[in-house]
C-alpha atoms as one frame of an Amber mdcrd trajectory, in Angstrom:
protein
  34.537 -25.253-116.202  34.799 -26.830-119.655  36.462 -30.148-119.764  39.503
 -30.628-122.135  38.805 -33.383-124.295  41.514 -35.018-126.371  41.206 -36.317
-130.125  41.754 -39.638-128.607  38.776 -39.181-126.499  36.757 -37.953-129.210
  37.436 -40.828-131.285  36.501 -43.234-128.357  33.273 -41.250-127.714  32.141
 -41.348-131.241  33.194 -45.372-131.587  31.057 -46.127-128.408  28.191 -44.064
-130.054  28.523 -46.112-133.307  28.524 -49.186-131.637  25.672 -48.609-129.250
  23.418 -47.417-132.653  24.578 -50.690-134.361  23.530 -52.872-131.322  20.432
 -50.983-131.227  19.638 -51.897-134.825  20.351 -55.608-134.243  17.705 -55.896
-131.553  13.811 -56.659-131.956  11.940 -53.435-131.733  10.819 -52.374-128.270
   7.130 -51.772-127.694   5.362 -48.643-127.694   1.684 -48.383-126.882  -1.100
 -45.542-126.885  -2.549 -44.926-123.245  -5.938 -45.917-124.185  -6.763 -48.827
-121.652  -8.532 -48.818-118.682  -5.368 -49.624-116.818  -3.605 -46.313-118.160
  -6.632 -43.979-117.067  -6.750 -45.541-113.415  -2.936 -45.194-113.456  -2.825
 -41.742-114.466  -5.980 -40.754-112.494  -7.716 -39.167-115.317 -11.249 -39.222
-116.653 -12.665 -39.496-120.077 -12.371 -35.896-121.010  -9.556 -33.234-119.811
  -9.845 -31.165-116.473  -8.194 -28.085-115.427  -5.441 -29.367-113.681  -3.937
 -31.035-116.634  -2.918 -28.134-118.257  -0.946 -27.334-114.809   2.782 -28.248
-114.553   2.994 -32.020-114.823   6.786 -32.451-114.366   9.440 -30.965-112.406
  12.546 -28.978-113.334  14.785 -32.112-112.403  16.890 -33.336-115.394  15.531
 -35.823-117.508  12.043 -34.362-117.729  10.677 -31.634-120.181   7.616 -29.614
-120.699   6.142 -26.746-122.803   3.142 -24.825-123.330   2.525 -23.939-127.187
   0.125 -21.338-128.706  -0.203 -19.945-132.264  -2.305 -17.281-133.832  -3.313
 -16.889-137.361  -3.981 -13.380-137.634  -6.701 -11.450-139.849  -3.814  -9.518
-141.569  -2.316 -12.721-142.769   0.618 -12.993-140.160   1.054 -15.787-137.848
   2.450 -15.789-134.346   3.869 -18.747-132.503   4.455 -18.626-128.687   6.130
 -21.123-126.733   6.805 -21.273-123.015   9.476 -24.141-122.033  10.936 -25.493
-118.905  14.060 -26.501-120.929  15.528 -26.961-124.427  14.039 -30.200-126.281
  17.485 -31.221-126.867  19.899 -32.209-123.873  17.078 -32.764-121.296  19.539
 -34.038-118.803  21.129 -30.832-118.535  20.135 -28.186-115.730  16.725 -26.410
-116.315  17.023 -23.424-118.325  13.239 -22.151-118.790  12.868 -19.882-121.855
   9.946 -18.331-123.943  10.354 -18.451-127.814   8.502 -16.440-130.260   8.204
 -16.665-133.936   6.689 -13.970-136.136   5.621 -14.434-139.839   4.687 -11.249
-141.606   1.914 -11.169-144.448   4.724 -10.968-146.951   6.495 -14.143-145.622
   9.432 -12.318-143.575  10.296 -14.240-140.582  11.356 -13.023-137.209  12.470
 -15.388-134.374  13.216 -14.395-130.693  14.155 -15.985-127.396  14.135 -15.142
-123.839  16.106 -17.517-121.761  15.886 -17.247-117.742  17.282 -18.872-114.611
  15.022 -21.419-112.682  14.936 -18.904-109.916  12.390 -16.637-112.097  10.209
 -19.320-113.181   7.005 -20.191-111.585   4.246 -22.740-112.571   1.050 -24.057
-110.992   0.128 -27.511-110.767  -3.743 -26.755-110.150  -4.021 -25.116-113.688
  -2.081 -23.272-116.442  -0.529 -20.469-114.617   3.318 -20.145-115.857   5.701
 -17.445-115.454   9.110 -17.046-117.150  10.983 -13.913-116.281   8.376 -11.117
-117.198   6.147 -13.305-119.463   3.181 -15.210-118.108   0.363 -17.667-119.292
  -2.883 -18.240-117.480  -5.794 -20.028-118.237  -8.633 -22.751-117.733  -8.983
 -24.986-120.715 -11.539 -22.331-121.888 -10.031 -18.764-121.561  -6.474 -17.909
-121.668  -4.304 -14.699-121.235  -0.925 -14.730-122.982   1.506 -11.887-121.795
   5.050 -11.607-123.195   7.463  -9.086-122.838  10.837  -9.139-124.383  13.295
  -6.415-125.448  11.960  -6.363-129.175   8.542  -7.841-128.712   5.664  -7.716
-126.543   2.078  -8.813-126.313  -1.015  -9.077-124.315  -3.335 -11.489-126.019
  -6.636 -13.416-125.067  -7.487 -16.690-126.470 -11.315 -17.790-126.090 -11.809
 -21.573-126.736 -14.531 -22.390-129.299 -14.206 -26.283-129.234 -13.909 -28.040
-126.102 -10.474 -29.166-124.606  -9.574 -32.741-126.073  -6.858 -35.464-125.672
  -6.344 -38.729-127.531  -7.390 -41.062-124.846  -4.917 -40.477-121.790  -2.790
 -38.436-124.103   0.324 -40.519-123.131   2.440 -42.662-125.339   4.140 -45.387
-123.551   7.802 -46.774-124.713   9.520 -49.562-123.455   8.443 -53.088-121.648
   7.866 -51.283-118.361   5.879 -48.610-120.001   7.945 -46.150-117.755   8.944
 -43.715-120.539   6.534 -41.410-122.011   5.608 -38.480-124.217   2.202 -36.554
-123.392  -0.078 -34.313-125.258  -2.938 -32.342-124.304  -4.794 -29.941-127.111
  -6.270 -27.595-124.475  -7.824 -25.409-127.152  -8.231 -27.074-130.545  -9.502
 -23.811-131.945 -10.095 -20.380-130.490 -10.671 -16.548-130.924  -7.547 -14.268
-130.683  -7.727 -10.900-129.313  -5.385  -8.289-128.040  -2.151  -6.176-128.628
   1.127  -7.136-130.259   4.407  -4.797-130.154   7.507  -5.567-132.490  10.226
  -3.285-132.472   8.193  -0.541-131.144   5.152  -0.758-133.425   2.025  -1.534
-131.292  -0.959  -2.503-133.046  -4.433  -4.350-132.526  -4.797  -7.854-133.550
  -7.538 -10.561-133.859  -7.446 -14.055-135.394  -7.963 -17.484-134.682  -5.902
 -19.593-132.105  -4.650 -22.975-130.604  -3.130 -24.004-127.738  -1.398 -27.400
-126.654   0.591 -28.539-123.619   3.399 -31.442-124.093   5.455 -33.138-121.544
   7.804 -36.156-121.003  10.628 -38.047-119.305  12.604 -39.461-122.212  14.738
 -37.474-124.728  12.460 -37.028-128.016  14.971 -38.005-130.280  15.543 -41.320
-128.338  11.858 -42.243-129.029  10.758 -40.320-132.095  12.339 -40.002-135.433
   9.818 -37.389-137.028   6.285 -36.430-137.010   4.137 -34.427-139.211   1.444
 -32.288-137.359  -1.409 -29.967-138.324  -4.402 -28.073-137.253  -6.873 -26.115
-139.089 -10.286 -24.336-138.917 -12.052 -25.113-142.365 -15.857 -23.923-142.506
 -17.373 -25.103-139.525 -14.833 -27.863-138.974 -11.934 -27.962-136.805  -9.173
 -30.542-137.846  -6.345 -31.671-135.677  -4.217 -34.729-137.123  -0.553 -36.066
-136.846   1.600 -38.953-137.436   4.495 -39.691-135.367   7.165 -42.130-136.565
   9.417 -43.804-133.728  13.197 -44.438-133.766  14.455 -47.744-135.226  14.728
 -49.035-131.470  11.018 -49.135-131.639  10.527 -50.228-135.252   9.687 -46.887
-136.649   6.335 -47.574-135.639   3.492 -45.073-137.042   1.422 -43.305-134.306
  -1.587 -41.904-135.998  -3.835 -39.122-134.365  -7.092 -37.660-135.781  -9.717
 -35.315-134.374 -12.572 -33.620-135.966 -15.284 -31.092-134.692 -18.096 -29.190
-136.263 -18.573 -26.282-133.968 -18.504 -27.383-130.387 -19.506 -30.932-131.335
 -16.750 -33.725-131.415 -17.344 -36.037-134.204 -14.181 -38.170-134.709 -11.236
 -39.022-132.635 -10.059 -42.556-133.328  -6.543 -42.108-134.800  -6.492 -45.990
-135.476  -8.547 -45.181-138.414  -6.475 -42.622-140.004  -3.627 -43.304-142.668
  -1.360 -40.904-144.162  -0.225 -40.820-147.746   2.880 -38.949-148.677   3.899
 -37.778-152.106   6.299 -35.486-153.910   9.417 -36.130-151.498  12.526 -33.880
-151.855  15.786 -33.389-149.908  15.373 -30.075-148.136  18.191 -27.822-149.115
  18.853 -26.208-145.656  17.860 -28.999-143.259  18.960 -31.834-145.425  15.707
 -33.858-144.393  13.348 -35.596-146.436  10.081 -33.255-147.008   6.935 -34.124
-148.767   5.015 -31.567-150.826   1.869 -33.398-150.407   0.135 -35.045-147.476
  -3.156 -36.766-147.507  -4.643 -37.651-144.144  -7.576 -40.012-144.460  -9.941
 -41.412-141.668 -12.111 -44.231-142.835 -15.086 -46.049-141.084 -16.863 -48.135
-143.794 -19.227 -49.721-141.108 -20.460 -46.027-140.505 -20.056 -44.950-144.115
 -17.835 -42.276-143.059 -14.633 -41.102-144.792 -12.861 -37.807-144.188  -9.927
 -36.957-146.477  -7.528 -33.866-145.046  -4.842 -33.096-147.745  -2.040 -30.644
-147.492  -0.347 -29.015-150.570   3.001 -27.362-149.603   3.355 -23.731-150.574
   6.546 -22.449-148.900   8.567 -22.537-145.726   7.840 -20.252-142.742  10.473
 -21.583-140.506  13.276 -23.921-140.963  15.296 -24.200-137.780  18.207 -25.924
-136.414  17.460 -27.050-133.059  20.784 -27.472-131.809  21.092 -23.525-132.379
  19.309 -23.394-129.063  22.211 -24.781-127.303  25.548 -23.437-126.286  27.869
 -23.669-129.045  30.212 -26.054-127.381  27.024 -28.595-126.656  25.961 -28.280
-130.226  29.335 -28.926-131.749  29.492 -32.471-129.779  26.088 -33.160-130.677
  26.798 -32.839-134.415  29.960 -34.727-133.929  27.801 -37.943-132.822  25.392
 -37.450-135.783  22.536 -35.608-133.805  20.771 -33.280-136.278  17.153 -32.297
-134.979  15.392 -29.859-137.313  12.232 -28.132-137.285  10.054 -27.013-140.460
   7.037 -24.649-140.090   4.947 -24.734-143.345   2.603 -22.774-145.168   0.141
 -24.517-147.547  -3.199 -24.979-149.088  -5.644 -27.269-146.953  -8.460 -29.077
-148.551 -11.201 -31.120-146.433 -13.487 -33.341-147.830 -16.349 -35.030-145.517
 -18.418 -37.701-146.274 -20.860 -38.401-143.185 -24.510 -39.328-142.760 -25.002
 -39.492-146.521 -23.849 -35.989-146.941 -20.675 -34.572-148.802 -18.917 -31.551
-148.111 -15.533 -29.960-149.488 -13.595 -27.035-148.097 -10.489 -25.326-148.841
  -8.455 -22.890-146.649  -4.706 -21.780-145.917  -3.080 -23.289-143.043   0.361
 -23.791-141.196   1.809 -27.052-140.351   4.952 -28.704-139.126   7.559 -31.383
-139.624   9.676 -32.207-136.652  12.786 -34.127-137.865  14.541 -35.615-134.893
  16.313 -38.350-136.208  17.454 -39.501-139.704  16.034 -39.693-143.281  13.726
 -42.909-143.709  13.770 -44.616-146.641  14.564 -42.800-149.647  13.620 -40.402
-152.510
């Protein structure tokens, strides 16, 4: 049943939301901290490196929690596939669980296809001992090294294997805590920083063998992301013998728009750098995106510097074009999306294709590489600063 809401009720609701926002802006920023201290490892019962059980289900289907398992594949024919298994939508996490699988396909010519399969909780199953998640007729299984991704939709199906070439990793515990009590969190586990994809895909009847490079990570939390994070840039790439994963999250005003850097570099199977506190991000070429209305930068330079060890790594992204620009409210029922927009909620996701440049100076040796890569901008909040 949909409750009837009067214009007076809408006005009152919007006024209260505005007052709450103004009150939040007037307060001193609340604390936010990476979970990298011993007390965090002890509290979470974690060791220094990921274990298989960590890629199992870490939350429940109860309201107020969310979780997703993400896979992407950059295929040898130039196409890109992104597959995500969710326990519920990232927007409106206090609603009943509604597990779903999303698939985003980008053809070599840039043509984009988006598909979604939503199911009831009764046909959702997930293990807590390791990655074994079933949503409807689709399933993912894996052990931090080898994964199988099976998706069965009306228009799309796949049976893929992902063989990890770089060990599973996480930045410290993988948790970022928010608030004085550290009771709110967002967690992230890059289970396969880089791997080999093989298998078959079928889209609208055309089945083909595929091969390429792949990636898998796992995210979960217990607070609406738009309440803690305003936006983030995230990227991963395989360039030469190197694997790069880097990100800069920016908190909401409630937490002082604090920047949360992450940086990971490996050569082959050997991890080289993982202290995000030594990373800075320089942005250039900002413009207002015509579709989302969010500020997007054309050039990003992630720089890791350790002067004492004479180590400098510069990872540069030069924007080419959009692969996907997605209004995240579109995944909600229309009436929920309407009221979200009414109070100013405008979450947008941008997936971008661009050139990646990696300049490494370590051990007295300098190397430079160039490649194509796909990266993302998640914009959950408002534009910060100006053009």
